[in-house]
mmCIF file with all atom_site columns, C-alpha atoms in Angstrom:
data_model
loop_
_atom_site.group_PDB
_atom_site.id
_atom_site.type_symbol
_atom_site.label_atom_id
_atom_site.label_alt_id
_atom_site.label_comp_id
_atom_site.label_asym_id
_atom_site.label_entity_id
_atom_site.label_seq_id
_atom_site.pdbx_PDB_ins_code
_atom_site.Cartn_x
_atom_site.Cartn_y
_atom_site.Cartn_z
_atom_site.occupancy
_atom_site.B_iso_or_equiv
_atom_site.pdbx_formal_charge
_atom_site.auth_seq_id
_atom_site.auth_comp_id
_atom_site.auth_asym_id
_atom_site.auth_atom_id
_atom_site.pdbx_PDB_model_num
ATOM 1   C CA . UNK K 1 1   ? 71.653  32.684 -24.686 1.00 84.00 ? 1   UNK K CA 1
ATOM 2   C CA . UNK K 1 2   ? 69.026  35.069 -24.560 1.00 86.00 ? 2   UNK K CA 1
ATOM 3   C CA . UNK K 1 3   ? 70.128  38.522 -26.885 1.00 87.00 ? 3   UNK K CA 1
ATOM 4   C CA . UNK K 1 4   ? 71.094  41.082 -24.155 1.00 84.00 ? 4   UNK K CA 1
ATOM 5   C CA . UNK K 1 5   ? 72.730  44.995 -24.124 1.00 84.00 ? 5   UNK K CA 1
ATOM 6   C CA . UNK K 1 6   ? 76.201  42.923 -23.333 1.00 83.00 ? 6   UNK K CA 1
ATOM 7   C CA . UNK K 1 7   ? 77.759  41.415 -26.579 1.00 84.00 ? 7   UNK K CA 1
ATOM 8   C CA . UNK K 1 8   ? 79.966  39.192 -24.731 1.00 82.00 ? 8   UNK K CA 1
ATOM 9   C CA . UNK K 1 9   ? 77.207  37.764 -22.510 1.00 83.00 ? 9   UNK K CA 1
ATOM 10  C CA . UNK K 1 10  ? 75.274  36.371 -25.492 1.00 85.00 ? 10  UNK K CA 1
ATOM 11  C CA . UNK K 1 11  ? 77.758  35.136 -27.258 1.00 83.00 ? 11  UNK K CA 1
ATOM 12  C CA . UNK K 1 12  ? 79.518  34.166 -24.500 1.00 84.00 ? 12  UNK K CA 1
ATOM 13  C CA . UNK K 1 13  ? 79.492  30.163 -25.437 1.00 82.00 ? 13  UNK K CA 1
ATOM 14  C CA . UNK K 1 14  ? 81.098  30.561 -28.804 1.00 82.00 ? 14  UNK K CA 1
ATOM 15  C CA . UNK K 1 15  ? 84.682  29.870 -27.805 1.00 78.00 ? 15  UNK K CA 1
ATOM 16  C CA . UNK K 1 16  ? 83.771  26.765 -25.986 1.00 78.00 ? 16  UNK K CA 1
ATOM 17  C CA . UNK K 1 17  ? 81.471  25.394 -28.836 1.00 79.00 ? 17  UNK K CA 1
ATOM 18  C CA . UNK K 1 18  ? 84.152  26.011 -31.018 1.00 78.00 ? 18  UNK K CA 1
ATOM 19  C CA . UNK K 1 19  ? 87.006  24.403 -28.992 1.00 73.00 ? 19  UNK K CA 1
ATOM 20  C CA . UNK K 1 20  ? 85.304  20.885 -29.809 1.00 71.00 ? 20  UNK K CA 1
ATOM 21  C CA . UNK K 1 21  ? 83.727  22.106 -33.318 1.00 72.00 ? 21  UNK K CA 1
ATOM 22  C CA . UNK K 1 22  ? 85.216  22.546 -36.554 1.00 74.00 ? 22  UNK K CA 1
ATOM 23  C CA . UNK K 1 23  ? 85.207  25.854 -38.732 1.00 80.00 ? 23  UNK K CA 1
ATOM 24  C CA . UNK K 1 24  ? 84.011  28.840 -37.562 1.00 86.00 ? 24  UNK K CA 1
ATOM 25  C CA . UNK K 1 25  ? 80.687  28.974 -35.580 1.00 85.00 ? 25  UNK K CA 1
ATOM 26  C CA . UNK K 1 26  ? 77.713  31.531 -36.476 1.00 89.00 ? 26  UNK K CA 1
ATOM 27  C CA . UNK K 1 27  ? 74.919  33.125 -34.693 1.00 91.00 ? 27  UNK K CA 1
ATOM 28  C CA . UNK K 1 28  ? 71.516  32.346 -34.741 1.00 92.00 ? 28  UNK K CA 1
ATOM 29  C CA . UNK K 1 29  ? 69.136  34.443 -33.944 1.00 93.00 ? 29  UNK K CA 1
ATOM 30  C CA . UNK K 1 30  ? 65.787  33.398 -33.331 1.00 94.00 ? 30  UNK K CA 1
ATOM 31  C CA . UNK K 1 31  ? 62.474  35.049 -31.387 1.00 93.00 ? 31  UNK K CA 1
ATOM 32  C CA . UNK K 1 32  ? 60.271  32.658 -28.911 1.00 94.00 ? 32  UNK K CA 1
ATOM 33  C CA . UNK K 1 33  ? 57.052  33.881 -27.393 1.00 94.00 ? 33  UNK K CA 1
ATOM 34  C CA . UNK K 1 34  ? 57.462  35.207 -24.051 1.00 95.00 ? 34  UNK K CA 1
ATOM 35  C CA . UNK K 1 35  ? 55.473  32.645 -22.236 1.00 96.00 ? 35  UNK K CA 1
ATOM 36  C CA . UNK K 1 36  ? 57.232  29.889 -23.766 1.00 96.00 ? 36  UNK K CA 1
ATOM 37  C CA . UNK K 1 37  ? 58.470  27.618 -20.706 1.00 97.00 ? 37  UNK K CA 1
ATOM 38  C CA . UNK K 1 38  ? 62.495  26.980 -20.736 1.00 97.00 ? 38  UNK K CA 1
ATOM 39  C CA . UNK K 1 39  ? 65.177  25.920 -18.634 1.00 97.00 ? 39  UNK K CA 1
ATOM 40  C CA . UNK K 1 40  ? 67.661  28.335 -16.905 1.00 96.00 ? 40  UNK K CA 1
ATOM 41  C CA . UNK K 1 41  ? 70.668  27.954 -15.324 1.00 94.00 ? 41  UNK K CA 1
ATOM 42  C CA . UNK K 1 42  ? 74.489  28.098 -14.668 1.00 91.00 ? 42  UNK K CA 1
ATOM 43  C CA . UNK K 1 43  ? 76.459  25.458 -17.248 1.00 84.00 ? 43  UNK K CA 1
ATOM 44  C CA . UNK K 1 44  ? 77.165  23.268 -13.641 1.00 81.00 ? 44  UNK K CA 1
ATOM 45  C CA . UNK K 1 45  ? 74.502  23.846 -11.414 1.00 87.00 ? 45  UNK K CA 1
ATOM 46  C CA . UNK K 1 46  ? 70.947  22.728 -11.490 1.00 91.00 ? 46  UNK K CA 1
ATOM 47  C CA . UNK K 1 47  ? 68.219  24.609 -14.122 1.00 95.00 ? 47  UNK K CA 1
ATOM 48  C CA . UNK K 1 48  ? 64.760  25.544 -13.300 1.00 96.00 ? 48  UNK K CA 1
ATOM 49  C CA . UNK K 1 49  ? 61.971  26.285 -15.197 1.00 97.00 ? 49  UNK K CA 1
ATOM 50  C CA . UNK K 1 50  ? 60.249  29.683 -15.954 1.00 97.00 ? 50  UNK K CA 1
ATOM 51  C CA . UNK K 1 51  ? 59.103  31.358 -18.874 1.00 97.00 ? 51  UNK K CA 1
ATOM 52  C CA . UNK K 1 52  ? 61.589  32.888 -21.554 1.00 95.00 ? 52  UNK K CA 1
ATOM 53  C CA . UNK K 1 53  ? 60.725  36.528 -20.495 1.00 95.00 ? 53  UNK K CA 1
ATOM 54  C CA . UNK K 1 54  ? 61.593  35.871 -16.795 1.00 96.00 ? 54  UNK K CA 1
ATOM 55  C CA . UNK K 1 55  ? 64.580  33.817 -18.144 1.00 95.00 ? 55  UNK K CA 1
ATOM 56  C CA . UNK K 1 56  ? 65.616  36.931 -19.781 1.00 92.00 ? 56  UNK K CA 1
ATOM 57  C CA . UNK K 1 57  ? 64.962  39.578 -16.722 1.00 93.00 ? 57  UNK K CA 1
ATOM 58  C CA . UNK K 1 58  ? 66.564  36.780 -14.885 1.00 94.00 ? 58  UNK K CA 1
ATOM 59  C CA . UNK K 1 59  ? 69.961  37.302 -16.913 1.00 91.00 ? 59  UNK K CA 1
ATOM 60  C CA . UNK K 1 60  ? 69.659  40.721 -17.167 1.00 90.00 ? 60  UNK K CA 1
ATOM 61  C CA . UNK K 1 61  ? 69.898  40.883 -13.271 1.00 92.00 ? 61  UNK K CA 1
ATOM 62  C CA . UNK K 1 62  ? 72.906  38.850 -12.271 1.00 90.00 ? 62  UNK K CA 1
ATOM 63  C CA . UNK K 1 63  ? 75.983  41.079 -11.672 1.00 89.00 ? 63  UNK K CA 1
ATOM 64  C CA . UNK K 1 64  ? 78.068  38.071 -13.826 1.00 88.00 ? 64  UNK K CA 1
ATOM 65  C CA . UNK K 1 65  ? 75.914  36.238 -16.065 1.00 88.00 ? 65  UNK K CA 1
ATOM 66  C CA . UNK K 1 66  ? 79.153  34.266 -17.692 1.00 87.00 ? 66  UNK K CA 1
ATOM 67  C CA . UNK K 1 67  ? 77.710  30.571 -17.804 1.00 88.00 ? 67  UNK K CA 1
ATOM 68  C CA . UNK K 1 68  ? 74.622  30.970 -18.061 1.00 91.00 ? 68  UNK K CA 1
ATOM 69  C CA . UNK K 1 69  ? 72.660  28.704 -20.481 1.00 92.00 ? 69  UNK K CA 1
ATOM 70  C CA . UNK K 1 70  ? 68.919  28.491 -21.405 1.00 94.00 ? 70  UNK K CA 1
ATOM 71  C CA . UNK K 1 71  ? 67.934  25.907 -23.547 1.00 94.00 ? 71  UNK K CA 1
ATOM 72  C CA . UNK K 1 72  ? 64.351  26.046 -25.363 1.00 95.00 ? 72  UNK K CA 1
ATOM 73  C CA . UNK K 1 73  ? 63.266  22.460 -24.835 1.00 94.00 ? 73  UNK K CA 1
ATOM 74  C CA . UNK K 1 74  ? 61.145  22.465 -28.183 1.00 93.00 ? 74  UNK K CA 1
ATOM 75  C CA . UNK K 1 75  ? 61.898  22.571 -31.742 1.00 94.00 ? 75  UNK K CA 1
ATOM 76  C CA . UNK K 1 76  ? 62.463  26.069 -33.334 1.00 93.00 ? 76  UNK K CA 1
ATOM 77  C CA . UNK K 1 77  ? 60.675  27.021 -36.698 1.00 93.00 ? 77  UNK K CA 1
ATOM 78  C CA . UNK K 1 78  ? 62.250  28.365 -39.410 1.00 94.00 ? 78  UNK K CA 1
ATOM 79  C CA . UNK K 1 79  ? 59.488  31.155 -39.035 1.00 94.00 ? 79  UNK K CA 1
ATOM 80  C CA . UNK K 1 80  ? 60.846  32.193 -36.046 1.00 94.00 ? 80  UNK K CA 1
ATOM 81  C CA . UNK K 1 81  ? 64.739  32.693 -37.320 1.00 95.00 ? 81  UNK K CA 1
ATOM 82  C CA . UNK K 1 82  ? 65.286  35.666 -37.829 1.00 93.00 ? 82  UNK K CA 1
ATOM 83  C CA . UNK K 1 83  ? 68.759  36.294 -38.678 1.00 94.00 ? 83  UNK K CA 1
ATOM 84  C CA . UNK K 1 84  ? 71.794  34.566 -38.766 1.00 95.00 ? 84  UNK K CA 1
ATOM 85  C CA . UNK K 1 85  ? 75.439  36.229 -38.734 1.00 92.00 ? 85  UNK K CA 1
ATOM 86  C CA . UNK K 1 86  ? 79.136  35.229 -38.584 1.00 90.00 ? 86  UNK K CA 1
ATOM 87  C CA . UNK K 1 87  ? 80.571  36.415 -34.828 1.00 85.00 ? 87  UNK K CA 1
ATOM 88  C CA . UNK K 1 88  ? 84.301  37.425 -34.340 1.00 85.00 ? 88  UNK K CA 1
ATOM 89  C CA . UNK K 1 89  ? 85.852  33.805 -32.995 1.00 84.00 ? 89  UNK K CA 1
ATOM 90  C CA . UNK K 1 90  ? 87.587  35.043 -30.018 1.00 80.00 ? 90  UNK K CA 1
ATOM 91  C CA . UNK K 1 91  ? 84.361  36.112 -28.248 1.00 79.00 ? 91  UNK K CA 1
ATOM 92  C CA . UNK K 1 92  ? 83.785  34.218 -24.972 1.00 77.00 ? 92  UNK K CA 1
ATOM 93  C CA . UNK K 1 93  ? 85.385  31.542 -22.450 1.00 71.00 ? 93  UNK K CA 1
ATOM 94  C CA . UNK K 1 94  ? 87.008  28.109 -22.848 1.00 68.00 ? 94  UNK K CA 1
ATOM 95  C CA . UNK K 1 95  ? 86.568  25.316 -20.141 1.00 67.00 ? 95  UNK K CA 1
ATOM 96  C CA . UNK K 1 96  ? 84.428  27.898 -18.089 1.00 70.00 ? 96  UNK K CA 1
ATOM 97  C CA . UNK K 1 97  ? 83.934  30.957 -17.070 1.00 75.00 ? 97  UNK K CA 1
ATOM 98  C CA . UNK K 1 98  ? 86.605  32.876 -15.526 1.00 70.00 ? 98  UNK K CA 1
ATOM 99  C CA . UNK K 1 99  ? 89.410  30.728 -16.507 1.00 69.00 ? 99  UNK K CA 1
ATOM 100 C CA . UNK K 1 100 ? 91.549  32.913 -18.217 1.00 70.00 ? 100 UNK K CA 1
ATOM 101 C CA . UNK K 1 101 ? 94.817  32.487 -16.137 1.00 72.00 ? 101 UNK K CA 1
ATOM 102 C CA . UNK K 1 102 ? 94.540  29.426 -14.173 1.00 75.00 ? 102 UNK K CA 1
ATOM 103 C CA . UNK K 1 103 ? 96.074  26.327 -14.462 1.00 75.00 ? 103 UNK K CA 1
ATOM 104 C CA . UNK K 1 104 ? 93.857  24.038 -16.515 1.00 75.00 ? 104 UNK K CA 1
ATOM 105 C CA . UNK K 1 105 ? 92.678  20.559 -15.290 1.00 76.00 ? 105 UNK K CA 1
ATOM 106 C CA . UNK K 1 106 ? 95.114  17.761 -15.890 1.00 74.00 ? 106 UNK K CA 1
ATOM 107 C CA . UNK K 1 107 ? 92.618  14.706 -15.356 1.00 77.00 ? 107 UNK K CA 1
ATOM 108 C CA . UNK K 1 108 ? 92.290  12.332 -18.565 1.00 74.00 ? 108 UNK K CA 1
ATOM 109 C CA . UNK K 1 109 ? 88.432  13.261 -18.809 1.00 74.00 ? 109 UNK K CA 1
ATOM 110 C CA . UNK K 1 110 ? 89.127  16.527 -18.923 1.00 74.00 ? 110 UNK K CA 1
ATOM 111 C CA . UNK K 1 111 ? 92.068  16.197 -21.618 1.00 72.00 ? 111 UNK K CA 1
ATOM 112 C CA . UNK K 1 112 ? 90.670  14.312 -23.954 1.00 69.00 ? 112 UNK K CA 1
ATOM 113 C CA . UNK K 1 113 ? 91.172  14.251 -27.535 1.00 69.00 ? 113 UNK K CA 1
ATOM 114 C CA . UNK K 1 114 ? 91.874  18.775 -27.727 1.00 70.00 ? 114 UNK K CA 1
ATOM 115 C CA . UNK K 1 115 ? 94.930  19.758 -29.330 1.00 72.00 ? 115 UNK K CA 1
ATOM 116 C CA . UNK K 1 116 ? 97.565  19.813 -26.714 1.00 75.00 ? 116 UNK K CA 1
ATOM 117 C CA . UNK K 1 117 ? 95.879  17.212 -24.204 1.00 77.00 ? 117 UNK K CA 1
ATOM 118 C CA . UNK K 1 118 ? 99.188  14.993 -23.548 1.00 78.00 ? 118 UNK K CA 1
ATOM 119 C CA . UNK K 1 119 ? 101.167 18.177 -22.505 1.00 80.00 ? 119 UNK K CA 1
ATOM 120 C CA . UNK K 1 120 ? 98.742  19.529 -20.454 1.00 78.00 ? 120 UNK K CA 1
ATOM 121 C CA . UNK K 1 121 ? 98.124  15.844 -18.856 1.00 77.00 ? 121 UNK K CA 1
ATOM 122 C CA . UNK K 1 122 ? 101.666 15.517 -18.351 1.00 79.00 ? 122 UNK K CA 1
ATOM 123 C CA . UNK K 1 123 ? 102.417 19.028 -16.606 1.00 78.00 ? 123 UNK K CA 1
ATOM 124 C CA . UNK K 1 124 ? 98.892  19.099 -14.490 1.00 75.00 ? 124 UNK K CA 1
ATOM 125 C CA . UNK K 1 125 ? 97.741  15.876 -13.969 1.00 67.00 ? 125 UNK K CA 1
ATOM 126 C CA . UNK K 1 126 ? 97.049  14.055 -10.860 1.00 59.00 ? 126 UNK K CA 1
#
């Protein structure tokens, strides 16, 4: 995500990351030239392409911009890293945006392998 005014919007993925990571997940913080073509889009819809300062304006604009994702389809030189920091681990969402409150899914794809899955299976599956 691209660095924005809204803490929680950029770092809005680290919860999810970290529900199927191990130990605690950092920031990186990297610059790309504004011209640099990259995909945009919500984490379940379709992307387009456009470069990373309209992906940026793009984000800035939407009135909820939990799920987006842009993803730099080239590699990223360490000459471009800028920083890197440790981030509180209870920013963001899990399982997607706006889920905070509803039942979760109960489907074996879904439930697979987290901590919990059989319970969860048992009480909201299909």
């Amino acid at each position: 995500m691209p660095v924005t005014r809204n803490f929680y919007v950029s770092h809005q993925w680290l919860r999810e990351l970290k529900r199927r990571g191990r130990g605690p997940v950092v920031a990186v913080y990297f610059r790309v030239p504004d011209d640099l073509v990259v995909w945009i889009g919500h984490y379940n819809r379709g992307r387009r392409q456009m470069s990373a300062a309209e992906a940026l304006g793009f984000i800035a604009r939407q009135e909820n911009a939990e799920g987006y994702e842009v993803i730099v389809p080239e590699r990223i030189p360490r000459s471009q890293v800028h920083r890197i920091k440790r981030l509180p681990q209870v920013v963001g969402w899990r399982y997607y945006p706006g889920a905070h409150g509803k039942k979760p899914c109960g489907c074996p794809v879904c439930q697979r392998g987290d901590y919990g899955a059989r319970q969860i299976r048992e009480k909201f599956g299909d």
